[in-house]
Coordinates of C-alpha atoms in Angstrom, one line a residue:
M1 CA 5.7 28.8 3.5
A2 CA 6.3 32.5 4.2
D3 CA 2.6 33.4 4.1
G4 CA 1.5 30.3 6.0
T5 CA 0.0 28.6 3.0
M6 CA 1.1 25.7 0.9
R7 CA 0.0 24.0 -2.3
A8 CA -1.8 20.7 -1.9
W9 CA -4.2 18.4 -3.8
S10 CA -7.7 18.1 -2.4
V11 CA -10.5 15.6 -3.2
I12 CA -13.2 18.1 -4.0
D13 CA -15.8 15.8 -5.5
P14 CA -15.1 12.1 -5.3
G15 CA -15.7 10.3 -8.6
P16 CA -13.9 8.7 -11.5
V17 CA -10.4 10.1 -11.8
E18 CA -11.0 10.9 -15.5
A19 CA -13.6 13.5 -14.3
G20 CA -11.0 15.3 -12.2
P21 CA -12.1 14.8 -8.5
L22 CA -8.8 16.2 -7.3
R23 CA -7.9 19.9 -7.4
L24 CA -4.6 21.7 -6.7
V25 CA -5.5 24.3 -4.0
D26 CA -3.9 26.5 -1.4
K27 CA -4.2 25.2 2.2
P28 CA -2.8 26.5 5.4
V29 CA 0.5 24.8 6.4
P30 CA -0.7 22.4 9.1
V31 CA 0.2 23.1 12.7
P32 CA 1.4 20.0 14.5
G33 CA -0.4 18.9 17.6
A34 CA 1.5 18.5 20.9
D35 CA 2.6 14.9 20.0
E36 CA 3.0 15.4 16.3
L37 CA 5.8 16.2 13.8
L38 CA 5.4 18.7 10.9
V39 CA 7.0 17.0 7.9
R40 CA 8.2 18.8 4.7
V41 CA 7.3 16.3 1.9
R42 CA 10.1 15.3 -0.4
A43 CA 8.5 12.3 -2.1
C44 CA 5.1 10.5 -1.8
G45 CA 4.2 7.2 -3.3
V46 CA 1.0 6.8 -5.3
C47 CA -1.1 4.0 -3.8
R48 CA -4.3 2.3 -5.1
T49 CA -5.9 3.3 -1.8
D50 CA -5.4 7.0 -2.9
L51 CA -7.4 6.1 -6.0
H52 CA -10.2 4.6 -3.9
V53 CA -10.3 7.7 -1.8
A54 CA -10.4 10.0 -4.9
E55 CA -13.1 7.9 -6.6
G56 CA -15.3 7.5 -3.6
D57 CA -14.9 3.7 -3.3
L58 CA -13.9 4.5 0.3
P59 CA -16.5 6.7 2.1
V60 CA -15.5 10.3 2.7
H61 CA -14.0 10.6 6.2
R62 CA -12.7 14.2 5.7
A63 CA -14.2 16.6 3.2
G64 CA -11.6 17.9 0.8
V65 CA -8.9 15.5 2.1
T66 CA -5.4 15.6 0.7
P67 CA -4.5 12.0 -0.2
G68 CA -1.1 10.3 0.2
H69 CA 0.4 8.0 2.8
E70 CA 3.7 6.8 1.4
V71 CA 5.6 10.0 2.5
V72 CA 9.3 10.5 2.8
G73 CA 10.2 13.9 4.2
T74 CA 12.1 15.9 6.7
V75 CA 11.1 17.1 10.1
A76 CA 10.2 20.8 9.9
G77 CA 8.9 21.3 13.4
F78 CA 7.1 19.4 16.2
G79 CA 4.8 19.8 19.1
A80 CA 5.7 20.5 22.7
A81 CA 5.3 16.9 23.8
V82 CA 7.7 15.5 21.2
S83 CA 11.2 14.3 22.1
G84 CA 13.8 12.3 20.2
F85 CA 13.4 14.0 16.8
A86 CA 15.4 16.8 15.3
V87 CA 14.6 19.4 12.6
G88 CA 16.0 18.2 9.3
E89 CA 15.8 14.5 10.2
R90 CA 14.4 12.2 7.5
V91 CA 11.2 10.3 8.5
G92 CA 8.5 8.2 6.8
V93 CA 4.7 8.7 7.1
A94 CA 2.5 5.7 6.4
W95 CA -1.2 4.7 6.3
L96 CA -1.8 3.9 9.9
R97 CA -1.9 7.3 11.6
R98 CA -3.1 6.8 15.2
T99 CA -4.8 4.2 17.5
D100 CA -6.2 4.6 21.0
G101 CA -3.6 2.2 22.4
T102 CA -5.9 1.0 25.1
C103 CA -8.6 -1.2 23.5
G104 CA -8.4 -4.9 23.6
Y105 CA -7.0 -5.1 20.0
C106 CA -4.2 -2.7 20.8
V107 CA -3.4 -4.4 24.1
R108 CA -3.1 -7.8 22.4
G109 CA -0.8 -6.4 19.6
S110 CA -3.5 -6.1 16.9
E111 CA -3.5 -2.3 16.7
N112 CA -4.5 -2.6 13.0
L113 CA -8.0 -3.7 14.2
C114 CA -8.4 -0.8 16.6
P115 CA -12.0 0.6 16.2
A116 CA -10.6 4.1 16.9
S117 CA -7.8 3.9 14.3
S118 CA -7.3 6.8 11.9
Y119 CA -5.4 7.0 8.6
T120 CA -3.2 9.3 6.7
G121 CA -4.8 10.6 3.5
W122 CA -8.3 9.6 4.6
D123 CA -8.9 10.9 8.1
A124 CA -6.2 13.5 8.0
D125 CA -4.4 15.3 5.2
G126 CA -1.6 13.4 3.6
G127 CA 1.4 13.7 1.4
Y128 CA 0.1 15.1 -1.9
A129 CA 1.2 18.4 -0.5
E130 CA 4.2 20.5 0.5
Y131 CA 3.8 19.6 4.2
T132 CA 1.9 17.1 6.3
T133 CA 1.8 16.0 9.9
V134 CA 2.2 12.7 11.7
P135 CA 2.0 11.6 15.4
A136 CA 5.7 11.1 16.4
A137 CA 4.9 7.6 17.7
F138 CA 3.7 6.6 14.2
A139 CA 6.6 8.1 12.2
Y140 CA 9.2 5.7 10.8
R141 CA 12.9 6.3 11.1
L142 CA 14.3 5.6 7.7
P143 CA 17.5 3.8 6.6
G144 CA 20.1 6.1 5.2
A145 CA 21.2 4.0 2.2
L146 CA 18.1 4.5 0.0
D147 CA 17.1 7.7 -1.8
D148 CA 13.7 9.2 -1.2
V149 CA 12.0 7.9 -4.4
P150 CA 12.7 4.1 -3.9
L151 CA 11.9 4.5 -0.2
A152 CA 8.4 5.9 -0.6
P153 CA 6.6 2.8 -1.9
L154 CA 8.0 0.7 0.9
L155 CA 5.9 2.7 3.4
C156 CA 2.6 1.2 2.4
A157 CA 2.9 -1.0 -0.7
G158 CA 5.8 -2.8 1.0
I159 CA 4.4 -2.9 4.5
I160 CA 0.9 -4.1 3.4
G161 CA 2.5 -6.7 1.0
H162 CA 4.6 -8.0 3.9
R163 CA 1.5 -8.4 6.2
A164 CA -0.4 -10.1 3.3
L165 CA 2.6 -12.5 2.9
R166 CA 2.4 -13.4 6.5
R167 CA -1.4 -13.8 6.4
S168 CA -1.1 -16.1 3.4
A169 CA 0.5 -18.8 5.7
L170 CA 3.1 -19.6 3.1
P171 CA 5.2 -22.6 4.2
R172 CA 8.9 -22.4 4.0
G173 CA 10.0 -23.1 0.5
G174 CA 6.4 -23.0 -0.7
R175 CA 4.7 -22.1 -3.9
L176 CA 3.1 -18.6 -3.9
G177 CA 0.8 -17.1 -6.4
L178 CA 0.4 -13.3 -6.8
Y179 CA -2.7 -12.0 -8.5
G180 CA -2.0 -8.5 -9.7
F181 CA 1.6 -7.2 -9.9
G182 CA 1.7 -3.5 -9.0
G183 CA 3.5 -1.5 -6.3
S184 CA 2.8 -3.9 -3.5
A185 CA 3.1 -7.3 -5.2
H186 CA 6.5 -6.6 -6.8
L187 CA 7.9 -5.8 -3.4
C188 CA 6.2 -8.8 -1.7
A189 CA 7.6 -11.1 -4.4
Q190 CA 11.2 -10.0 -3.6
V191 CA 10.8 -10.9 0.1
A192 CA 9.1 -14.2 -0.6
M193 CA 11.8 -15.2 -3.1
A194 CA 14.6 -14.1 -0.7
E195 CA 13.0 -16.4 1.9
G196 CA 13.0 -19.4 -0.5
A197 CA 9.6 -19.3 -2.1
T198 CA 8.7 -20.2 -5.7
V199 CA 6.6 -17.3 -7.0
H200 CA 4.1 -17.4 -9.8
V201 CA 2.6 -14.2 -11.0
L202 CA -0.9 -13.9 -12.5
T203 CA -1.7 -10.4 -13.9
R204 CA -3.2 -8.7 -16.8
G205 CA -0.4 -6.4 -17.9
A206 CA 2.4 -7.5 -20.3
D207 CA 4.8 -5.0 -18.8
A208 CA 4.0 -6.3 -15.3
R209 CA 4.5 -9.9 -16.4
K210 CA 7.9 -8.9 -17.8
L211 CA 8.9 -7.2 -14.6
A212 CA 7.9 -10.3 -12.6
L213 CA 10.2 -12.5 -14.7
D214 CA 13.0 -9.9 -14.5
L215 CA 12.7 -10.0 -10.7
G216 CA 13.0 -13.8 -10.7
A217 CA 9.4 -15.1 -10.7
A218 CA 9.2 -18.8 -11.9
S219 CA 6.3 -17.9 -14.2
A220 CA 4.1 -15.0 -15.3
R221 CA 0.7 -15.5 -16.9
D222 CA -2.6 -13.8 -17.4
A223 CA -4.7 -13.4 -14.2
Y224 CA -7.3 -15.9 -15.4
E225 CA -4.9 -18.6 -16.4
M226 CA -3.9 -21.5 -14.1
P227 CA -0.3 -21.4 -12.7
P228 CA 2.0 -24.2 -13.9
E229 CA 1.7 -26.0 -10.5
P230 CA -0.7 -26.0 -7.5
L231 CA -0.1 -23.2 -5.1
D232 CA 0.4 -23.5 -1.3
S233 CA -0.6 -19.8 -0.9
A234 CA -1.9 -17.0 -2.9
I235 CA -2.3 -13.2 -2.4
L236 CA -4.9 -11.2 -4.3
F237 CA -3.6 -7.7 -4.8
A238 CA -6.0 -6.7 -7.7
P239 CA -9.2 -5.2 -6.4
A240 CA -11.2 -7.7 -8.5
G241 CA -13.6 -10.0 -6.6
E242 CA -14.1 -12.2 -9.6
L243 CA -10.5 -13.4 -9.2
V244 CA -11.3 -14.9 -5.8
P245 CA -12.7 -18.2 -7.2
V246 CA -9.9 -18.2 -9.8
A247 CA -7.3 -18.1 -7.1
L248 CA -9.0 -20.6 -4.9
R249 CA -9.1 -23.1 -7.8
A250 CA -5.3 -22.7 -8.2
L251 CA -4.6 -23.6 -4.5
D252 CA -3.4 -27.0 -3.5
R253 CA -5.2 -28.8 -0.7
G254 CA -4.9 -26.9 2.6
G255 CA -3.9 -23.7 0.8
T256 CA -4.6 -20.1 1.9
L257 CA -5.7 -17.1 -0.1
A258 CA -5.0 -13.7 1.5
I259 CA -6.9 -10.7 0.1
A260 CA -4.6 -7.6 0.4
G261 CA -6.8 -4.7 -0.7
I262 CA -8.9 -2.3 1.4
H263 CA -11.5 -2.4 -1.4
L264 CA -12.7 -5.3 -3.4
S265 CA -15.5 -5.6 -6.0
D266 CA -18.2 -8.2 -5.3
I267 CA -17.1 -11.8 -5.1
P268 CA -19.1 -14.2 -7.3
V269 CA -20.9 -17.2 -5.7
L270 CA -18.3 -19.8 -4.8
T271 CA -18.7 -23.5 -5.6
Y272 CA -17.9 -25.4 -2.4
E273 CA -16.5 -28.6 -4.1
S274 CA -14.2 -27.0 -6.6
E275 CA -13.1 -23.8 -4.7
L276 CA -13.3 -24.3 -0.9
F277 CA -13.2 -28.0 -0.1
Y278 CA -10.0 -29.7 1.1
E279 CA -9.6 -27.2 3.9
K280 CA -8.7 -24.2 1.7
Q281 CA -9.2 -20.9 3.5
V282 CA -9.6 -17.2 2.7
R283 CA -8.2 -14.4 4.8
S284 CA -8.5 -10.7 4.6
V285 CA -5.8 -8.1 5.4
T286 CA -6.6 -5.0 7.4
S287 CA -4.0 -2.2 7.5
N288 CA -0.9 -3.0 9.4
T289 CA 0.8 -2.6 12.8
R290 CA 3.8 -0.5 13.4
E291 CA 5.7 -3.7 14.2
D292 CA 4.8 -4.9 10.6
G293 CA 6.4 -1.7 9.3
R294 CA 9.6 -2.0 11.3
E295 CA 9.9 -5.7 10.5
F296 CA 9.5 -5.1 6.8
L297 CA 11.9 -2.1 6.6
A298 CA 14.5 -4.3 8.3
L299 CA 13.9 -7.2 5.8
A300 CA 13.9 -4.8 2.9
A301 CA 17.4 -3.6 3.9
E302 CA 18.6 -7.1 4.6
H303 CA 17.5 -8.5 1.2
S304 CA 18.1 -5.3 -0.8
V305 CA 14.4 -5.1 -1.8
H306 CA 14.1 -2.4 -4.4
A307 CA 11.1 -0.6 -5.8
T308 CA 10.7 -0.2 -9.6
T309 CA 9.5 3.4 -9.7
H310 CA 8.2 6.0 -12.2
T311 CA 8.4 9.5 -11.0
Y312 CA 5.9 12.3 -11.5
P313 CA 6.1 15.9 -10.3
L314 CA 3.7 16.5 -7.5
S315 CA 1.9 19.1 -9.7
R316 CA 0.8 16.1 -11.9
A317 CA -0.6 13.9 -9.1
D318 CA -4.0 13.6 -10.9
E319 CA -2.2 12.3 -14.0
A320 CA -0.4 9.7 -11.9
L321 CA -3.7 8.4 -10.5
R322 CA -5.2 8.2 -13.9
D323 CA -2.2 6.2 -15.1
L324 CA -2.4 3.9 -12.1
K325 CA -6.0 3.2 -12.9
A326 CA -5.3 2.5 -16.5
G327 CA -2.3 0.2 -15.7
R328 CA 0.1 2.4 -17.7
F329 CA 3.2 1.6 -15.6
D330 CA 4.7 -1.3 -13.9
G331 CA 6.0 -1.1 -10.3
A332 CA 5.0 2.0 -8.4
A333 CA 4.6 5.7 -9.1
V334 CA 6.2 8.3 -6.9
L335 CA 5.4 12.0 -6.7
V336 CA 8.4 14.3 -6.3
N337 CA 7.7 17.7 -4.7
D338 CA 8.0 20.4 -7.4
L339 CA 5.6 22.8 -5.7
S340 CA 7.9 24.5 -3.2

């Protein structure tokens, strides 16, 4: 940092990760705004949303953006309007970066729907770098018991999974189906089981199915198979629209399907009688509120929710994204800063 520059990954030309849309570049160390923290990155989780940004599934919001929004780091500085934080304090940086705080959605407690919202690693440079910034009001204070690496996936995969679980309207002691079993689903499953649910996992990967059973799932089958019993609720974590009718057919009468991803391939035509009748419903999930984040982090600590992680040096972030796309690991990947 002596010369005011840092190493960071930048999405130069969005496209398939196999073609190398990310490039490791020199960028200026960001200067925090008046209400922002400068954060020295220690670990950053690898989220499927990063893959969507890199590949162009999400439209470009900031040319050359640095992805990454599951950041664990330490405060390295802050703007003049910041109070209550100290240099060296450990903080978390998540997906939701800023809202206007005044619109009808924010006022009613639905800040995740704010039309003026902005996002880390999409609208502003994120954690695939040595440093990033975050508005102090959107930084998370982190529990001291967990190390950086297992904490990182909790900051998006965990929080979004938690919101999806609540959106699924799972009744107490209910039967939950999880379609896809990556970083978010394997954390969501732990909370659901701790709260008394029976969890059935439907996913393509043999390693992911094994992890599900190891964590206590009642069953683990291929994504296109039927679960062993009708489901009260289901959550679709895989970005595969063709699984929507599959999941709806697995629901019991009155069941709810929550779709957790920010991007989904096209949904096939639904058959009303076999997929939507009997008061089944479909809900989407849009980002999260800060209250979701605080609630989930407290639940994670209470129930000893733990992330199954695979570490990569930050200098190999492009490889981590390729492995994520190919399904080469279970659980979640986490980048550890080796660039400093």
